[in-house]
Coordinates of C-alpha atoms in Angstrom, one line a residue:
Chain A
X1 CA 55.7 103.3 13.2
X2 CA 59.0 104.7 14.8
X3 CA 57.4 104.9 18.0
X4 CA 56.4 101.5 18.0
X5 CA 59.8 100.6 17.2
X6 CA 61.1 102.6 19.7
X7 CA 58.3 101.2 22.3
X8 CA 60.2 97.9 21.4
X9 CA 63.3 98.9 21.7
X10 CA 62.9 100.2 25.2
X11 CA 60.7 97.3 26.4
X12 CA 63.9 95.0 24.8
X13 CA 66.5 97.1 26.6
X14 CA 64.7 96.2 30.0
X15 CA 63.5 92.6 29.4
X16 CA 67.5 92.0 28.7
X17 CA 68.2 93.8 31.8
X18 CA 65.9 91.8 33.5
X19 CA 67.5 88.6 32.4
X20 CA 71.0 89.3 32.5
X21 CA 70.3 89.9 36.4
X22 CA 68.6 86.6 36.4
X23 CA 71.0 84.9 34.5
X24 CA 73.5 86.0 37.2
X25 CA 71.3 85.0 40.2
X26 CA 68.5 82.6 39.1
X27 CA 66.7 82.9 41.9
X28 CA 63.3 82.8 40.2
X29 CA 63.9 79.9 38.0
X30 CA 65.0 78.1 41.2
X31 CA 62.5 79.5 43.4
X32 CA 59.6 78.4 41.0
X33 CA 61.1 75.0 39.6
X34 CA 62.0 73.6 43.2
X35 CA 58.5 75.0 44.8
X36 CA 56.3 73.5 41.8
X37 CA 58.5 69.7 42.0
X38 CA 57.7 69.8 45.9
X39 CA 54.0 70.0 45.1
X40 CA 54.5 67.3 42.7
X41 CA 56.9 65.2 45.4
X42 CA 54.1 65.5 47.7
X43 CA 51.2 64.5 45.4
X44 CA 53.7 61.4 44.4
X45 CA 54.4 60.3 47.6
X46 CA 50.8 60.6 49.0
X47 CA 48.9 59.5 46.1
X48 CA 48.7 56.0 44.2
X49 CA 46.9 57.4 41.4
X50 CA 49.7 57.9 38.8
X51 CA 48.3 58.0 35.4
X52 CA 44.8 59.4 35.7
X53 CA 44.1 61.8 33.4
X54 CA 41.9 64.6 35.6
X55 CA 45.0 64.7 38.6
X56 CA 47.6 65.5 35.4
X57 CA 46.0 68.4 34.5
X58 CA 44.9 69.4 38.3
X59 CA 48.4 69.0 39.6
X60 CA 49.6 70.4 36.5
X61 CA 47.8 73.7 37.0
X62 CA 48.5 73.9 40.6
X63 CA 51.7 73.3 40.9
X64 CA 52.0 75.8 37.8
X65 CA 50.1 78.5 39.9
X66 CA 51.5 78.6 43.2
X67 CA 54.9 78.6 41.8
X68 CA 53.7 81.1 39.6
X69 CA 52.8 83.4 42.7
X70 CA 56.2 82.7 44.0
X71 CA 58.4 83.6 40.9
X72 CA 56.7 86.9 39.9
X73 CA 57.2 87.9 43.5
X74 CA 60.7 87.5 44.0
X75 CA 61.0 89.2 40.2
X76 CA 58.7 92.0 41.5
X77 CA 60.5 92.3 44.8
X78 CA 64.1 92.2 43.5
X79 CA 62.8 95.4 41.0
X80 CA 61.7 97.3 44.8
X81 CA 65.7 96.4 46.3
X82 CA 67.9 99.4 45.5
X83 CA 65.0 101.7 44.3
X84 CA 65.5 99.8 41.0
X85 CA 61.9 100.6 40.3
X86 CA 62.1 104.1 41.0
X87 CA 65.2 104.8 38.8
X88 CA 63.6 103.5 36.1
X89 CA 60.3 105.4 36.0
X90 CA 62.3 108.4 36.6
X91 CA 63.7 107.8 33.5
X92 CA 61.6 109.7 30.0
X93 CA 59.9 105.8 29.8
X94 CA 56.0 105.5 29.8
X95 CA 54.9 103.6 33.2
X96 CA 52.7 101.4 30.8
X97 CA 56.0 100.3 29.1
X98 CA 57.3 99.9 32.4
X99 CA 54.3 97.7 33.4
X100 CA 54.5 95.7 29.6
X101 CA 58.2 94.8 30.3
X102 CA 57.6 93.7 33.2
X103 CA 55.3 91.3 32.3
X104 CA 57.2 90.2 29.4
X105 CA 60.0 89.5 31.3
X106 CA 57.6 87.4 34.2
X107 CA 55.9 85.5 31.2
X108 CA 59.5 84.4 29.2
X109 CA 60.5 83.3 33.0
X110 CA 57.5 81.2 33.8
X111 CA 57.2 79.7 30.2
X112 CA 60.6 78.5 30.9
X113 CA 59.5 77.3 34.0
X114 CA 56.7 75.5 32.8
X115 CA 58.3 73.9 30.7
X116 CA 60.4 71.8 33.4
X117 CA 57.2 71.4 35.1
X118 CA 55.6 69.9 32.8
X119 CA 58.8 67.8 31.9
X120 CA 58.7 66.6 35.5
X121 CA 55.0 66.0 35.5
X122 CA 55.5 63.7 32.5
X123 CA 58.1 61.7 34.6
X124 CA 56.6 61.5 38.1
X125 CA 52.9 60.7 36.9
X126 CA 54.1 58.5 33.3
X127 CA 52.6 61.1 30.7
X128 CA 53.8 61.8 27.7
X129 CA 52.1 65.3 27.3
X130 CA 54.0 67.2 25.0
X131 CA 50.8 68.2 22.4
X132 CA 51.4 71.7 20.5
X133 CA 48.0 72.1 21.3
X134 CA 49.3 72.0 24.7
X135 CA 52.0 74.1 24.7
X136 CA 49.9 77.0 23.1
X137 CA 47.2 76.5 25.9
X138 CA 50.2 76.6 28.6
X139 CA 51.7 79.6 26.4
X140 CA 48.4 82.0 26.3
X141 CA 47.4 81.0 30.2
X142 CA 51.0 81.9 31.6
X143 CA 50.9 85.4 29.9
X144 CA 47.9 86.0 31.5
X145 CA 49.4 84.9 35.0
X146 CA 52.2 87.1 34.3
X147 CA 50.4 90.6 33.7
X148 CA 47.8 89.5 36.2
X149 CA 50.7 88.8 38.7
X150 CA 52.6 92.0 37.8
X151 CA 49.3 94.0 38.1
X152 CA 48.2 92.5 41.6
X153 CA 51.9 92.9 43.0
X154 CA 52.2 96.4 41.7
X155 CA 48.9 97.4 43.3
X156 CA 49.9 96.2 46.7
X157 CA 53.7 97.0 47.0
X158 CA 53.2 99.4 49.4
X159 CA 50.3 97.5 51.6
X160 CA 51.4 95.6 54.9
X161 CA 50.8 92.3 54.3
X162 CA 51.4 92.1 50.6
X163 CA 52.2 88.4 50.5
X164 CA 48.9 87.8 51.9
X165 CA 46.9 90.5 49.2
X166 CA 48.6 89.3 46.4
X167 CA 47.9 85.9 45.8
X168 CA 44.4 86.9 47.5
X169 CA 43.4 89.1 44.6
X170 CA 45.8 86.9 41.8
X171 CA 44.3 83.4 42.1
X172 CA 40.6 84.9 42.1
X173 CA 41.0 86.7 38.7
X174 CA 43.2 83.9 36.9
X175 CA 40.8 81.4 37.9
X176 CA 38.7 81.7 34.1
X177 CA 42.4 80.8 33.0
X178 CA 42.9 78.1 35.4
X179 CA 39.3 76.7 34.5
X180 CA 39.6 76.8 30.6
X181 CA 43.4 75.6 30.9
X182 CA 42.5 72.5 33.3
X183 CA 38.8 71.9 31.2
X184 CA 40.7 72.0 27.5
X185 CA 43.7 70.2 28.8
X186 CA 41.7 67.4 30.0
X187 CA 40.1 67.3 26.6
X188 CA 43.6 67.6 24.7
X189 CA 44.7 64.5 26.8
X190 CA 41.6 62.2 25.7
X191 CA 41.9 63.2 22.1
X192 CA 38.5 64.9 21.9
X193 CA 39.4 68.5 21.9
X194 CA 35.9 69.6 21.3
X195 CA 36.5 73.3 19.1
X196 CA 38.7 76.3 19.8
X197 CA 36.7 78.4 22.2
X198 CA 38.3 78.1 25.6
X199 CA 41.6 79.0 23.9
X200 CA 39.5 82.3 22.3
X201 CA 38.2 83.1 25.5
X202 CA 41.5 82.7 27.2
X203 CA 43.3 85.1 24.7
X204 CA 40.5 87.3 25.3
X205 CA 41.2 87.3 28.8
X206 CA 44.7 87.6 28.7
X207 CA 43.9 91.3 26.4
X208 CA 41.6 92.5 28.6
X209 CA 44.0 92.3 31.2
X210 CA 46.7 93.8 29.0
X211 CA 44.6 96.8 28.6
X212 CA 43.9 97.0 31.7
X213 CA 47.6 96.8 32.8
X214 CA 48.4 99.8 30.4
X215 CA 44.9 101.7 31.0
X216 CA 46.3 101.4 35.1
X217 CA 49.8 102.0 35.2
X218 CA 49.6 106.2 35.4
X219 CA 47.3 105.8 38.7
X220 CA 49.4 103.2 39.8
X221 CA 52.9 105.0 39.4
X222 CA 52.1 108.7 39.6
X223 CA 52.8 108.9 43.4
Chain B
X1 CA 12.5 111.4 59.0
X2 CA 12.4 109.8 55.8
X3 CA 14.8 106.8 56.6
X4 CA 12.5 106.3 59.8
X5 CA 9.6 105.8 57.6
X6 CA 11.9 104.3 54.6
X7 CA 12.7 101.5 57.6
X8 CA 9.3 101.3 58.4
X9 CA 8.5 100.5 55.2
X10 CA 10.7 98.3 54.6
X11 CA 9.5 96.4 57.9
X12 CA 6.4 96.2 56.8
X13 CA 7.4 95.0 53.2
X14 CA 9.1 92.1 55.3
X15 CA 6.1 91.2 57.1
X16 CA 4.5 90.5 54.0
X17 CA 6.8 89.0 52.3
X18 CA 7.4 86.2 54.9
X19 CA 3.5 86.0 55.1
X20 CA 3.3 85.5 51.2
X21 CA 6.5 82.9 51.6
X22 CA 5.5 80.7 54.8
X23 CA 1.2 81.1 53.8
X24 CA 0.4 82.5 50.6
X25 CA 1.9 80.0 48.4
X26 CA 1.7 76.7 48.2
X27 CA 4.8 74.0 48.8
X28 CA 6.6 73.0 45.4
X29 CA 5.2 69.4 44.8
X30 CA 9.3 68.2 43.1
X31 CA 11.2 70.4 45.3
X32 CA 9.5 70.6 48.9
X33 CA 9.2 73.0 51.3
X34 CA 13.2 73.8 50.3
X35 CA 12.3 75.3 47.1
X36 CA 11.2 78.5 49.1
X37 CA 14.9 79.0 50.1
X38 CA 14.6 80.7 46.4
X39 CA 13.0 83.6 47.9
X40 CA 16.3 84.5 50.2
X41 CA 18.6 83.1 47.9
X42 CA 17.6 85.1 44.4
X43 CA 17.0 88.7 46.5
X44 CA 20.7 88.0 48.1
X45 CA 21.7 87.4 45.0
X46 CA 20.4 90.4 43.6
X47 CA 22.1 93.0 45.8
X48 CA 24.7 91.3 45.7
X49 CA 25.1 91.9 41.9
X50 CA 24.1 95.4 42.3
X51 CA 26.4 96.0 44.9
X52 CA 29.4 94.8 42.6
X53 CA 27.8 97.5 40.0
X54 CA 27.7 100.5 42.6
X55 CA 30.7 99.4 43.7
X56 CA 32.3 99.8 40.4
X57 CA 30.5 102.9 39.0
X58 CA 31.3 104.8 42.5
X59 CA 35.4 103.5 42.0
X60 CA 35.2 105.5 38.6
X61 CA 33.7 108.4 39.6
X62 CA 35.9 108.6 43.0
X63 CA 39.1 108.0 40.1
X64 CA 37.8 110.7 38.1
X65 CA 36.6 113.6 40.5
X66 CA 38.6 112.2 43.8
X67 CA 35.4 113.3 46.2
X68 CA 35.6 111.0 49.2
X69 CA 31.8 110.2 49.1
X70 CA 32.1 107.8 46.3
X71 CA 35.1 106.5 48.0
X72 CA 32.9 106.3 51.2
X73 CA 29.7 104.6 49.0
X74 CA 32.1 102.2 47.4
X75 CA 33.4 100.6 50.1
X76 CA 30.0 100.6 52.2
X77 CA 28.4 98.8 49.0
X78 CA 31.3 96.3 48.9
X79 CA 30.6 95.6 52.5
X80 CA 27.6 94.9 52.3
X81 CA 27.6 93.2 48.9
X82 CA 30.3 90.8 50.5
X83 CA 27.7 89.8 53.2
X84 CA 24.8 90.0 50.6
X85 CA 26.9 87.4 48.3
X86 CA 28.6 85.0 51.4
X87 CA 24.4 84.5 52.6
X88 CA 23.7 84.0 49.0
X89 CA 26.1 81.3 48.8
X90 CA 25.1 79.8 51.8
X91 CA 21.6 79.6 51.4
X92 CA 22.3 78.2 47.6
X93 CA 24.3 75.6 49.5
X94 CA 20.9 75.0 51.9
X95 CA 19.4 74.2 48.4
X96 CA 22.0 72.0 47.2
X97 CA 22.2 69.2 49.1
X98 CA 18.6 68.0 49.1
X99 CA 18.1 68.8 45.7
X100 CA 21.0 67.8 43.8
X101 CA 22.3 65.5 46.8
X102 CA 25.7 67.5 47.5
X103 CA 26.6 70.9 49.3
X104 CA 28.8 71.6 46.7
X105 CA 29.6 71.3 43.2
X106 CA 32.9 72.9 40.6
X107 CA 29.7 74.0 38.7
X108 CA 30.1 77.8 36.9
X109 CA 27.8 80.0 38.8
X110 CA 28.7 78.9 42.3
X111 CA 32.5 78.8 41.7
X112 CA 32.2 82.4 39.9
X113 CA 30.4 83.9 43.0
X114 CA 32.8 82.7 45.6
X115 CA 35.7 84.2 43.3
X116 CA 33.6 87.7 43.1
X117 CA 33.3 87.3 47.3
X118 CA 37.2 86.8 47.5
X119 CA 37.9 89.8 45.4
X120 CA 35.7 92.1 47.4
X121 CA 37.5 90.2 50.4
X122 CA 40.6 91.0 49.3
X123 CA 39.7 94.9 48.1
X124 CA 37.9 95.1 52.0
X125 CA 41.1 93.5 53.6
X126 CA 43.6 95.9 51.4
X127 CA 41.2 98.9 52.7
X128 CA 42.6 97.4 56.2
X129 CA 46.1 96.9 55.5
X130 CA 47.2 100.1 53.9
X131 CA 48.4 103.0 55.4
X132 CA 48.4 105.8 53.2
X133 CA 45.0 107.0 52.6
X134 CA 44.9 108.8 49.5
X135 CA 47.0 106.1 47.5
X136 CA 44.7 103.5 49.0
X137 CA 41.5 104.6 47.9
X138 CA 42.8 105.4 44.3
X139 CA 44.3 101.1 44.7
X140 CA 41.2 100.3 46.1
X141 CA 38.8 102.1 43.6
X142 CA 41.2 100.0 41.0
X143 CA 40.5 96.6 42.4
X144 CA 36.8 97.7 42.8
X145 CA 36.7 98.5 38.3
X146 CA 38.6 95.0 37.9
X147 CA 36.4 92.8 40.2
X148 CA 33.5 94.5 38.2
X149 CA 35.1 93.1 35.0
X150 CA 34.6 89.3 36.7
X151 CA 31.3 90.0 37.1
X152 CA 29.1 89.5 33.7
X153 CA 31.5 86.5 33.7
X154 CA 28.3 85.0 37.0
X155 CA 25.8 86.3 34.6
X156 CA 27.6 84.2 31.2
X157 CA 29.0 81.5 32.8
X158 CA 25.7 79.3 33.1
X159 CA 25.6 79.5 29.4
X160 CA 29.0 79.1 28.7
X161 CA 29.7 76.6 31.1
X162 CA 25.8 74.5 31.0
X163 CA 26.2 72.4 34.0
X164 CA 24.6 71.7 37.2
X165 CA 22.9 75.1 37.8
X166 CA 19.1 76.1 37.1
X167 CA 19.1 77.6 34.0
X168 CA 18.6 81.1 33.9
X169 CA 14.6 81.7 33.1
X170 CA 14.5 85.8 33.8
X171 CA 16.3 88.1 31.8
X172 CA 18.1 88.8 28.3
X173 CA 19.6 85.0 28.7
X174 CA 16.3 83.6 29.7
X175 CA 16.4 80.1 27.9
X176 CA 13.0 78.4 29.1
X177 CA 10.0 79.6 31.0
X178 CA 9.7 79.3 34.6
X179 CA 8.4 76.2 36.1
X180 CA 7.4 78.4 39.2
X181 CA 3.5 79.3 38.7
X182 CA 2.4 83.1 38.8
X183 CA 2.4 83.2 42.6
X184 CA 5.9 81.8 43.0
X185 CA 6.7 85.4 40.4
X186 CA 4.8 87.2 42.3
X187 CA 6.5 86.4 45.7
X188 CA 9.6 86.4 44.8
X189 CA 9.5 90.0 42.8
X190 CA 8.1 90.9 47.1
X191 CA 11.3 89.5 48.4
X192 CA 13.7 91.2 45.9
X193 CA 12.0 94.5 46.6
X194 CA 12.7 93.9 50.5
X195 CA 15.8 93.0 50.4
X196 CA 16.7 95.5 48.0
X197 CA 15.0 97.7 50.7
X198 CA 17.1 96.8 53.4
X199 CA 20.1 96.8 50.8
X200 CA 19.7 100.5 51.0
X201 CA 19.2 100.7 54.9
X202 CA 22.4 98.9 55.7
X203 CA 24.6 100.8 52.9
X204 CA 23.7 104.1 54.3
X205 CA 23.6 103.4 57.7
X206 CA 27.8 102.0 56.3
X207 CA 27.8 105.1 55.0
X208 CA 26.7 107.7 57.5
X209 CA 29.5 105.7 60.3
X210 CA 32.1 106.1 57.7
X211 CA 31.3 109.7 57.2
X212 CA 31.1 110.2 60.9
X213 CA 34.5 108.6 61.2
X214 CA 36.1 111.1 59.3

């Protein structure tokens, strides 16, 4: 029990690092906001469908997504400046707490995000989308983007070509996520949410990928 | 001398298999002559899932005992499983479009196979990117055990998902009997065996250049 409590405390001490560091730059809440609303400008300005109900939820999840990609790289990438990441593993830390605050900090950042997305999807494309059913869905599919994104970044840091890998490998594993989140918001928006199962399967997801993350992290760091 | 005669073999299982195909059985009266596009298809297929297996169980052993031959096997499996799966898709696409009038559809199966052939993609291109050998195999071995998790996802997904898809009608998830008479069976158990055949041609011939590489 202590050393659960002191697993918290550490992961805590580093989220909080995370965001004071954000709170001074904001360059992933920028970065990920401004990406998502041009994908959004774009789908406005070349599209005269404005209220259907199937390009909501597909421009929802895209937009979501690629901005997604964007966000936990420049988190990732600003841990790599200064050998940030290497101080902190040479500290008496597991790497699999390492990996979990990591993550933690990527999914409070995107669920943040996410929600001025979907704030701006309401406006440009008149919906009024704001379902708690909704918000959960959002909820359990951005924590798997974010330890799926900080398991594909961490797996090619070192490659050439990184920003080419990354999304590569990240959009291929959270597509299950991407196809229950679309499929069950779709289903949320016409009122005919038909049973829990997706959101099941998405949490199942999401642990599978958490054990992973932890199962990983020695092979990933010990060198 | 035994993968001359294991090629001759294999030859000769070919022979007969496109005999049995083009001859032997008879044209399917609802599909037409495309229906025997199931007899590349399935086998590709096939490999294509075994490959993602080898794949997998040669990543954990290279994790666990760090000898380059399961390295070596793994990414000569993922090779060819990659081209195994990309023909698979191509030929299921062949089938589409006279038979359910489109090339392509956001049905399960199909969109869960190209997603299995972009994360071998990626875990091939990675293998091409990176620089420092040792570290990469141990990545790559990594992305090899996650892909594998993807995979049961193919073998579920028609059930999960029910959509456009033949249903499955061999196996454990097996929900109808085959339409296909007992020649159709027959045939296409010939073509999975030959292209399992030549499976095992082109992954060790992979394997023996890699080797000699080193």
């Amino acid at each position: 029990m202590r050393n659960f409590l002191n697993i918290l405390q550490i992961i805590k001490i580093i989220v909080l690092k995370d965001f004071v560091e954000e709170i001074k730059s904001k360059e992933i809440l920028i970065s990920i906001i401004s990406y998502s609303t041009l994908v959004l400008v774009v789908v406005a300005t070349t599209s005269y469908i404005n209220n259907s109900i199937e390009i909501f939820s597909t421009i929802f999840w895209i937009s979501l997504s690629f901005s997604v990609i964007l966000g936990i790289n420049k988190s990732m990438s600003k841990e790599f400046e200064n050998n940030g990441l290497e101080m902190l593993l040479t500290s008496p830390i597991g790497f699999e707490i390492v990996i979990m605050s990591k993550a933690i900090t990527n999914f409070i950042l995107i669920s943040i995000s996410s929600a001025i997305i979907l704030l701006f999807n309401n406006i440009i494309l008149n919906y009024d989308l704001y379902d708690l059913e909704f918000i959960f869905l959002v909820l359990i599919v951005n924590f798997g983007f974010s330890i799926i994104g900080t398991i594909t970044y961490l797996l090619f840091s070192k490659a050439r070509g990184k920003e080419i890998l990354s999304p590569l490998l990240f959009i291929p594993l959270v597509s299950p996520l991407l196809m229950g989140g679309s499929l069950t918001s779709v289903q949320i928006m016409n009122n005919n949410l038909e049973g829990y199962a997706w959101y099941g399967l998405i949490i199942a997801y999401d642990i599978i990928f958490l054990l992973i993350g932890v199962f990983i992290s020695n092979l990933i760091f010990q060198e | 001398m035994f993968s001359k005669l294991f090629t001759l073999i294999t030859f000769l299982v070919f022979i007969f298999m496109l005999w049995m195909v083009f001859w032997w059985i008879p044209i399917d009266i609802s599909q037409g002559p495309v229906a025997k596009t199931v007899f590349i298809h399935v086998p590709l297929a096939w490999c294509s899932m075994v490959a993602i297996v080898l794949v997998a169980i040669s990543s954990i052993y290279y994790l666990f005992n760090k000898k380059l031959f399961w390295d070596n096997l793994a990414q000569s499996t993922a090779e060819v499983g990659v081209l195994f799966g990309s023909l698979a898709l191509i030929t299921g696409i062949i089938w589409a479009k006279p038979i359910w009038g489109v090339w392509w559809t956001g049905e399960a199966k199909l969109t869960t196979t190209l997603i299995l052939i972009l994360i071998y993609a990626a875990y091939i291109l990675f293998r091409s990117l990176y620089t420092n050998s040792m570290q990469m195999k141990k990545i790559a071995a990594i992305i090899a055990v996650i892909g594998a998790i993807d995979s049961p996802i193919i073998y579920f997904a028609a059930n999960l998902w029910q959509e456009a898809h033949p249903v499955t009608v061999i196996g454990p998830l097996a929900r109808e009997d085959s339409s296909f008479g007992a020649d159709y069976g027959i045939t296409l158990l010939v073509s999975v065996i030959a292209f399992t055949m030549l499976f095992v041609i082109l992954t060790r011939l992979r394997l023996k250049i890699l080797s000699l590489e080193q």
